[in-house]
CSV table of C-alpha atoms and ligand atoms in Angstrom, one decimal:
chain,number,residue,atom,x,y,z
Z,117,MET,CA,94.5,54.7,126.1
Z,118,ASN,CA,93.0,51.2,126.4
Z,119,ARG,CA,92.4,49.1,129.4
Z,120,GLN,CA,95.5,47.0,128.9
Z,121,ALA,CA,97.9,50.0,128.5
Z,122,LEU,CA,96.4,51.4,131.7
Z,123,ASP,CA,96.9,48.2,133.6
Z,124,GLU,CA,100.5,48.2,132.2
Z,125,LEU,CA,101.0,51.8,133.5
Z,126,LYS,CA,99.7,50.9,136.9
Z,127,GLN,CA,102.0,47.9,137.0
Z,128,GLN,CA,105.0,49.9,136.2
Z,129,ILE,CA,104.3,52.5,138.9
Z,130,PRO,CA,103.7,50.8,142.2
Z,131,LEU,CA,101.6,53.0,144.5
Z,132,MET,CA,104.0,52.8,147.4
Z,133,GLY,CA,106.9,53.8,145.2
Z,134,TYR,CA,105.0,56.8,143.8
Z,135,LEU,CA,103.9,57.9,147.3
Z,136,GLN,CA,107.5,57.6,148.7
Z,137,ALA,CA,108.9,59.5,145.7
Z,138,HIS,CA,106.5,62.3,146.8
Z,139,ASP,CA,108.0,62.2,150.4
Z,140,TRP,CA,105.3,60.1,151.9
Z,141,TYR,CA,106.4,57.9,154.8
Z,142,PRO,CA,104.5,55.0,156.3
Z,143,ALA,CA,103.9,55.7,160.1
Z,144,ARG,CA,103.0,52.3,161.3
Z,145,PRO,CA,102.4,48.7,159.9
Z,146,LEU,CA,99.1,47.0,159.8
Z,147,SER,CA,98.2,43.4,159.2
Z,148,ARG,CA,98.7,41.8,155.7
Z,149,GLY,CA,101.5,44.1,154.6
Z,150,ARG,CA,99.3,47.2,154.8
Z,151,TRP,CA,100.6,50.6,156.1
Z,152,MET,CA,99.1,53.7,157.7
Z,153,GLY,CA,100.5,57.2,157.4
Z,154,LEU,CA,99.4,60.9,157.2
Z,155,CYS,CA,97.2,61.6,154.3
Z,156,PRO,CA,98.9,63.7,151.6
Z,157,LEU,CA,95.4,64.7,150.3
Z,158,HIS,CA,94.1,66.7,153.3
Z,159,GLY,CA,95.5,68.4,156.4
Z,160,ASP,CA,96.0,65.2,158.4
Z,161,HIS,CA,97.4,65.3,161.9
Z,162,GLN,CA,97.1,61.6,162.9
Z,163,PRO,CA,97.6,58.8,160.4
Z,164,SER,CA,94.5,58.1,158.5
Z,165,PHE,CA,95.8,57.1,155.2
Z,166,LEU,CA,95.9,53.4,154.5
Z,167,VAL,CA,98.0,51.9,151.7
Z,168,ASP,CA,97.9,48.3,150.6
Z,169,PRO,CA,100.9,47.7,148.5
Z,170,ASN,CA,99.8,44.2,147.5
Z,171,LYS,CA,96.6,45.6,145.9
Z,172,ASP,CA,98.2,49.0,145.0
Z,173,LEU,CA,95.3,50.7,146.5
Z,174,PHE,CA,94.9,53.5,149.1
Z,175,TYR,CA,92.0,54.7,151.4
Z,176,CYS,CA,91.9,57.7,153.7
Z,177,TYR,CA,89.6,57.4,156.8
Z,178,GLY,CA,89.9,61.1,157.1
Z,179,CYS,CA,88.7,62.6,153.8
Z,180,GLY,CA,87.1,59.4,152.6
Z,181,ARG,CA,88.9,59.2,149.3
Z,182,GLY,CA,90.6,56.1,147.9
Z,183,GLY,CA,91.6,54.3,144.8
Z,184,ASP,CA,94.6,53.4,142.7
Z,185,VAL,CA,97.7,55.3,141.6
Z,186,ILE,CA,95.9,57.1,138.8
Z,187,ARG,CA,93.2,58.2,141.2
Z,188,PHE,CA,95.9,59.3,143.7
Z,189,ALA,CA,97.7,61.4,140.9
Z,190,GLU,CA,94.3,63.0,140.0
Z,191,LEU,CA,93.7,64.0,143.6
Z,192,TYR,CA,97.2,65.0,144.5
Z,193,HIS,CA,97.9,67.1,141.4
Z,194,GLN,CA,94.2,68.2,141.2
Z,195,VAL,CA,93.9,67.2,137.5
Z,196,LYS,CA,91.3,65.2,135.5
Z,197,PHE,CA,91.8,61.5,134.7
Z,198,PRO,CA,93.5,62.0,131.2
Z,199,GLN,CA,96.0,64.6,132.6
Z,200,ALA,CA,96.7,62.2,135.5
Z,201,VAL,CA,97.5,59.5,133.0
Z,202,ALA,CA,99.7,61.8,131.0
Z,203,TRP,CA,101.4,63.0,134.1
Z,204,LEU,CA,102.3,59.4,135.3
Z,205,ARG,CA,103.4,58.3,131.8
Z,206,GLN,CA,105.9,61.3,131.8
Z,207,TRP,CA,106.9,60.5,135.3
Z,208,ARG,CA,107.5,56.9,134.6
Z,209,GLY,CA,110.0,58.0,131.9
Z,210,ALA,CA,111.6,60.8,133.7
Z,211,GLU,CA,111.9,59.6,137.4
Z,212,PRO,CA,114.4,56.7,137.0
Z,213,LEU,CA,116.6,59.0,134.8
Z,214,LEU,CA,116.5,61.8,137.4
Z,215,GLN,CA,117.4,59.4,140.2
Z,216,GLU,CA,120.4,58.3,138.2
Z,217,VAL,CA,121.5,61.7,137.4
Z,218,THR,CA,121.1,62.8,141.1
Z,219,ARG,CA,123.5,59.9,142.1
Z,220,PHE,CA,126.0,60.8,139.4
Z,221,TYR,CA,126.1,64.6,140.2
Z,222,HIS,CA,126.3,63.7,143.9
Z,223,MET,CA,129.4,61.6,143.3
Z,224,GLN,CA,131.0,64.5,141.3
Z,225,LEU,CA,130.6,67.0,144.2
Z,226,HIS,CA,133.6,65.9,146.1
Z,227,ARG,CA,135.8,65.6,143.2
Z,228,HIS,CA,135.5,69.3,142.4
Z,229,SER,CA,137.0,71.6,144.9
Z,230,GLU,CA,135.4,74.7,143.3
Z,231,ALA,CA,132.0,73.2,144.1
Z,232,VAL,CA,132.8,72.4,147.7
Z,233,ALA,CA,134.4,75.9,148.1
Z,234,TYR,CA,131.2,77.5,146.7
Z,235,LEU,CA,129.0,75.5,149.1
Z,236,TYR,CA,131.3,76.4,151.9
Z,237,GLN,CA,130.9,80.1,151.2
Z,238,ARG,CA,127.0,79.8,151.1
Z,239,GLY,CA,127.0,78.0,154.5
Z,240,VAL,CA,126.4,74.5,153.1
Z,241,ARG,CA,129.1,72.8,155.1
Z,242,SER,CA,127.7,69.8,157.2
Z,243,PRO,CA,127.8,66.4,155.6
Z,244,ALA,CA,124.4,65.7,157.1
Z,245,LEU,CA,123.0,68.7,155.2
Z,246,ILE,CA,124.5,67.6,152.0
Z,247,GLU,CA,123.2,64.1,152.3
Z,248,HIS,CA,119.7,65.5,153.5
Z,249,MET,CA,119.4,67.6,150.3
Z,250,ARG,CA,121.3,65.1,148.1
Z,251,VAL,CA,123.3,68.2,146.8
Z,252,GLY,CA,125.4,67.4,143.7
Z,253,TYR,CA,127.6,69.2,141.2
Z,254,ALA,CA,127.4,69.4,137.5
Z,255,PRO,CA,130.8,70.1,136.1
Z,256,GLY,CA,129.7,69.8,132.5
Z,257,SER,CA,130.9,67.6,129.6
Z,258,CYS,CA,130.5,64.4,131.3
Z,259,LEU,CA,126.8,63.5,132.0
Z,260,ARG,CA,125.8,62.7,128.4
Z,261,GLY,CA,128.7,60.3,128.0
Z,262,TRP,CA,127.9,58.5,131.2
Z,263,LEU,CA,124.3,58.2,130.5
Z,264,THR,CA,124.7,57.0,126.8
Z,265,GLN,CA,127.1,54.4,128.3
Z,266,LEU,CA,124.3,53.3,130.5
Z,267,GLY,CA,122.0,52.8,127.5
Z,268,HIS,CA,120.0,56.0,127.5
Z,269,SER,CA,119.4,57.2,123.9
Z,270,LEU,CA,120.4,60.8,122.9
Z,271,PRO,CA,116.8,61.7,121.8
Z,272,ALA,CA,115.5,60.7,125.3
Z,273,LEU,CA,118.2,62.8,127.0
Z,274,ARG,CA,117.4,65.8,124.8
Z,275,GLN,CA,113.7,65.4,125.6
Z,276,SER,CA,114.5,65.4,129.3
Z,277,GLY,CA,116.3,68.7,128.9
Z,278,LEU,CA,119.5,67.2,130.5
Z,279,VAL,CA,121.3,67.4,127.2
Z,280,THR,CA,120.9,70.4,124.8
Z,281,ASP,CA,119.8,70.2,121.2
Z,282,ALA,CA,123.5,70.5,120.2
Z,283,GLY,CA,124.2,67.5,122.4
Z,284,TYR,CA,126.0,69.2,125.2
Z,285,ASP,CA,125.3,68.8,129.0
Z,286,THR,CA,122.7,71.5,129.9
Z,287,TYR,CA,124.0,72.0,133.4
Z,288,VAL,CA,127.7,73.2,133.4
Z,289,ARG,CA,129.4,74.4,136.6
Z,290,ARG,CA,126.2,74.3,138.6
Z,291,ILE,CA,125.3,73.1,142.0
Z,292,VAL,CA,122.4,70.8,141.6
Z,293,PHE,CA,119.5,69.9,143.9
Z,294,PRO,CA,117.0,67.2,143.2
Z,295,LEU,CA,113.3,68.2,143.2
Z,296,GLU,CA,110.1,66.4,142.8
Z,297,GLY,CA,110.3,65.6,139.1
Z,298,ASN,CA,113.0,68.3,138.3
Z,299,LEU,CA,116.4,69.3,139.0
Z,300,TYR,CA,117.5,72.9,140.1
Z,301,GLY,CA,120.9,74.1,139.1
Z,302,ARG,CA,122.7,77.1,140.6
Z,303,SER,CA,125.5,78.6,138.6
Z,304,LEU,CA,128.9,79.0,140.1
Z,305,SER,CA,129.8,81.4,137.2
Z,306,ALA,CA,128.5,85.0,137.2
Z,307,ALA,CA,128.5,84.9,133.4
Z,308,ALA,CA,125.6,82.3,133.3
Z,309,PRO,CA,122.0,82.9,134.5
Z,310,PRO,CA,122.0,82.0,138.2
Z,311,HIS,CA,119.0,79.8,138.3
Z,312,ARG,CA,118.0,77.0,136.0
Z,313,PHE,CA,115.4,74.2,136.0
Z,314,LEU,CA,114.6,71.4,133.5
Z,315,PRO,CA,111.6,71.8,131.3
Z,316,GLY,CA,108.4,71.1,133.2
Z,317,ALA,CA,106.9,72.1,136.5
Z,318,LYS,CA,109.1,73.0,139.5
Z,319,GLY,CA,107.0,70.7,141.6
Z,320,GLY,CA,105.4,71.3,145.0
Z,321,LEU,CA,106.9,72.9,148.1
Z,322,TYR,CA,110.4,71.6,149.0
Z,323,ALA,CA,110.4,68.6,151.4
Z,324,TRP,CA,106.8,69.2,152.1
Z,325,GLU,CA,105.9,65.8,153.4
Z,326,GLN,CA,108.4,66.2,156.2
Z,327,VAL,CA,107.1,69.8,157.0
Z,328,ARG,CA,103.4,69.6,156.7
Z,329,ARG,CA,102.9,67.9,160.1
Z,330,TYR,CA,104.2,71.1,161.8
Z,331,SER,CA,101.6,73.6,163.0
Z,332,GLU,CA,104.0,76.5,162.2
Z,333,VAL,CA,106.0,76.6,159.0
Z,334,ILE,CA,108.7,78.9,157.7
Z,335,LEU,CA,108.5,79.5,154.0
Z,336,VAL,CA,111.7,80.8,152.2
Z,337,GLU,CA,112.4,81.7,148.6
Z,338,GLY,CA,115.5,79.8,147.8
Z,339,LEU,CA,117.2,76.4,148.5
Z,340,PHE,CA,120.2,78.0,150.0
Z,341,ASP,CA,117.9,79.8,152.5
Z,342,TYR,CA,116.3,76.4,153.2
Z,343,ALA,CA,119.8,74.8,153.8
Z,344,VAL,CA,121.1,77.2,156.4
Z,345,LEU,CA,117.8,77.2,158.4
Z,346,TRP,CA,117.6,73.3,158.3
Z,347,ASP,CA,121.2,73.2,159.4
Z,348,ALA,CA,120.5,75.6,162.2
Z,349,GLY,CA,117.7,73.2,163.5
Z,350,PHE,CA,114.7,74.6,161.9
Z,351,GLN,CA,113.1,71.4,160.8
Z,352,ASN,CA,109.8,73.2,159.9
Z,353,VAL,CA,111.2,75.0,156.9
Z,354,THR,CA,110.2,74.7,153.3
Z,355,CYS,CA,111.0,76.5,150.1
Z,356,SER,CA,109.0,77.7,147.1
Z,357,LEU,CA,111.9,78.0,144.7
Z,358,GLY,CA,111.2,81.7,143.9
Z,359,SER,CA,108.9,84.3,145.4
Z,360,HIS,CA,105.8,83.3,143.5
Z,361,LEU,CA,104.1,80.1,144.4
Z,362,ASN,CA,102.5,77.9,141.8
Z,363,ALA,CA,98.8,76.8,142.3
Z,364,HIS,CA,100.0,73.4,143.8
Z,365,GLN,CA,102.3,75.0,146.3
Z,366,PHE,CA,99.6,77.5,147.4
Z,367,ARG,CA,97.1,74.7,148.0
Z,368,GLN,CA,99.7,72.7,150.0
Z,369,LEU,CA,100.3,75.8,152.3
Z,370,CYS,CA,96.5,76.3,152.7
Z,371,ASP,CA,96.0,72.7,153.7
Z,372,GLY,CA,98.7,72.2,156.3
Z,373,PRO,CA,100.0,74.6,158.9
Z,374,SER,CA,98.0,77.1,161.0
Z,375,ILE,CA,100.8,79.8,161.0
Z,376,VAL,CA,103.1,80.5,158.1
Z,377,TYR,CA,106.2,82.7,158.6
Z,378,LEU,CA,107.3,84.3,155.4
Z,379,ALA,CA,111.0,84.7,155.4
Z,380,PHE,CA,111.5,86.3,152.0
Z,381,ASP,CA,114.5,88.4,150.8
Z,382,ALA,CA,114.9,91.9,152.1
Z,383,ASP,CA,116.4,93.0,148.8
Z,384,GLY,CA,117.0,96.5,147.9
Z,385,ASN,CA,114.3,96.8,145.2
Z,386,GLY,CA,111.6,95.4,147.6
Z,387,SER,CA,110.5,92.7,145.2
Z,388,GLY,CA,110.8,90.0,147.9
Z,389,GLN,CA,108.8,91.9,150.4
Z,390,GLN,CA,106.2,92.8,147.9
Z,391,ALA,CA,105.7,89.2,147.0
Z,392,ALA,CA,105.6,88.3,150.7
Z,393,GLN,CA,102.9,90.9,151.3
Z,394,CYS,CA,100.8,89.7,148.3
Z,395,LEU,CA,101.1,86.0,149.4
Z,396,SER,CA,100.2,87.0,153.0
Z,397,ARG,CA,97.0,88.6,151.9
Z,398,SER,CA,96.0,85.5,149.8
Z,399,LEU,CA,96.7,83.2,152.6
Z,400,ARG,CA,94.8,85.3,155.1
Z,401,GLU,CA,91.8,85.1,152.9
Z,402,ARG,CA,92.0,81.4,153.2
Z,403,GLY,CA,92.1,81.7,157.0
Z,404,ILE,CA,95.8,81.0,157.5
Z,405,THR,CA,97.7,83.2,159.9
Z,406,THR,CA,100.8,84.7,158.4
Z,407,ARG,CA,103.8,86.5,159.9
Z,408,ARG,CA,106.3,88.4,157.8
Z,409,VAL,CA,109.8,88.1,159.1
Z,410,SER,CA,111.9,91.2,158.8
Z,411,LEU,CA,115.5,90.5,157.9
Z,412,PRO,CA,118.0,93.2,158.1
Z,413,GLU,CA,118.1,95.4,155.0
Z,414,GLY,CA,119.7,93.7,152.0
Z,415,HIS,CA,119.7,90.1,153.6
Z,416,ASP,CA,118.1,86.9,152.8
Z,417,PRO,CA,118.0,84.0,155.3
Z,418,ASN,CA,121.2,82.5,153.7
Z,419,SER,CA,123.2,85.8,154.0
Z,420,PHE,CA,121.9,86.3,157.5
Z,421,PHE,CA,123.4,83.1,158.7
Z,422,VAL,CA,126.4,83.2,156.5
Z,423,SER,CA,127.3,86.6,157.9
Z,424,GLY,CA,127.3,85.3,161.5
Z,425,GLY,CA,123.6,85.2,162.5
Z,426,ASN,CA,122.5,82.3,164.6
Z,427,ALA,CA,119.6,80.2,165.4
Z,428,GLN,CA,118.8,82.2,168.6
Z,429,GLU,CA,118.8,85.5,166.6
Z,430,PHE,CA,116.6,84.0,164.0
Z,431,HIS,CA,114.1,82.9,166.8
Z,432,ARG,CA,114.0,86.4,167.8
Z,433,LEU,CA,113.1,87.6,164.2
Z,434,LEU,CA,110.3,85.0,164.3
Z,435,GLU,CA,108.9,86.3,167.6
Z,436,GLU,CA,109.0,89.8,166.3
Z,437,ALA,CA,107.5,89.0,162.9
Z,438,CYS,CA,104.3,91.0,162.1
Z,439,PRO,CA,101.2,89.9,160.3
B,720,ZN,ZN1,92.7,62.2,153.5
C-alpha cells in the first residue's frame, strides 16, 4: 500500500470516530479542541490519554505511547503494521453497514410480537435495557431488499455474511445484538442453531470501555446473562460471548480490574464450571484475583433472575464466591 492510499485510509477513519466505536469516551475537554480520557491501551484509572481530533493523533501520558489511527489499531489489537492496515480497511467497509443493519433490526423489534414475547421471557423487559444494548430483531426476508434499495451491492452483502450465497437474509427469526465489528443472533426457533455470528472475530469483551474502570468486574458467558445483571443494577458486568475467551478478551481482563468474578453457567455437564476453573487458573498466574460464583445447580445468571432471583440474592452469591 503506497503513501497516498495510507493517507486516504486515515482520512476515511477519523481517530475520534474509531475510538468511540470502540466504546471510548472523552472524560474532559482541553484547549484547542483536544480531549482527555482513560487510556484504552493500559490499565488506566485517571485520564491520561490525550486525543487531538484536528490532527488525528493520540498520546498517553501513562504508557507513553502515541501516534495515528493505524498506530492505535496496532497497539489496541496487538498486531503488526500490515495487519493493522488490513483490519482498518475491513472495518471501514463493514462498520457503516453494521450500523445501518443495527438500526434496521432495532426498528423491526417492536413490529414483531414474537420477538418481544421472547425477550420478555428471557427477562429483557425494560426499555432502558433494550436501548442500552441496542437489541433488535431479524425476522428474515427483508434485510437484503432494504439494503439493496439503499444502494449496497449484493456481492458486498454476501461478503459481509449478512446475506447467504443463495441470496437470502442470513439471520432469520433471531434476536440480534450489535457487537464490536460483528452481530450476534439468538434464534427464537429450537430448530436452528441457537447462537450465530457473522464471519470474523467476535471482538473484545462486551461493553468493556464502560466496565474496565471498575476494580471488581463480573464476567458472564452470554448476553442474556449480561442483560439481567445490568438491569438489576450491576454496572460492572461484562460478557465473553461463550465460555472461552479469545486472546484479546483475555488481555483486556488482565489489564483492567483487580478482582474478576466468574459467573459462568452451572449446567448439568459441568462445562461452564470447567471453563471457569481453567480461566481462573490462567488469570491467577497473571496476578489477578478471581472468585467463582456458584449458582444453583442447572442455572445461569439469566435463569437465576428470570426464575425470581433478585439483586440482593446475587450480591450474596458474590460474597460467598470462592477463589
Ligand atoms: Zn496508556
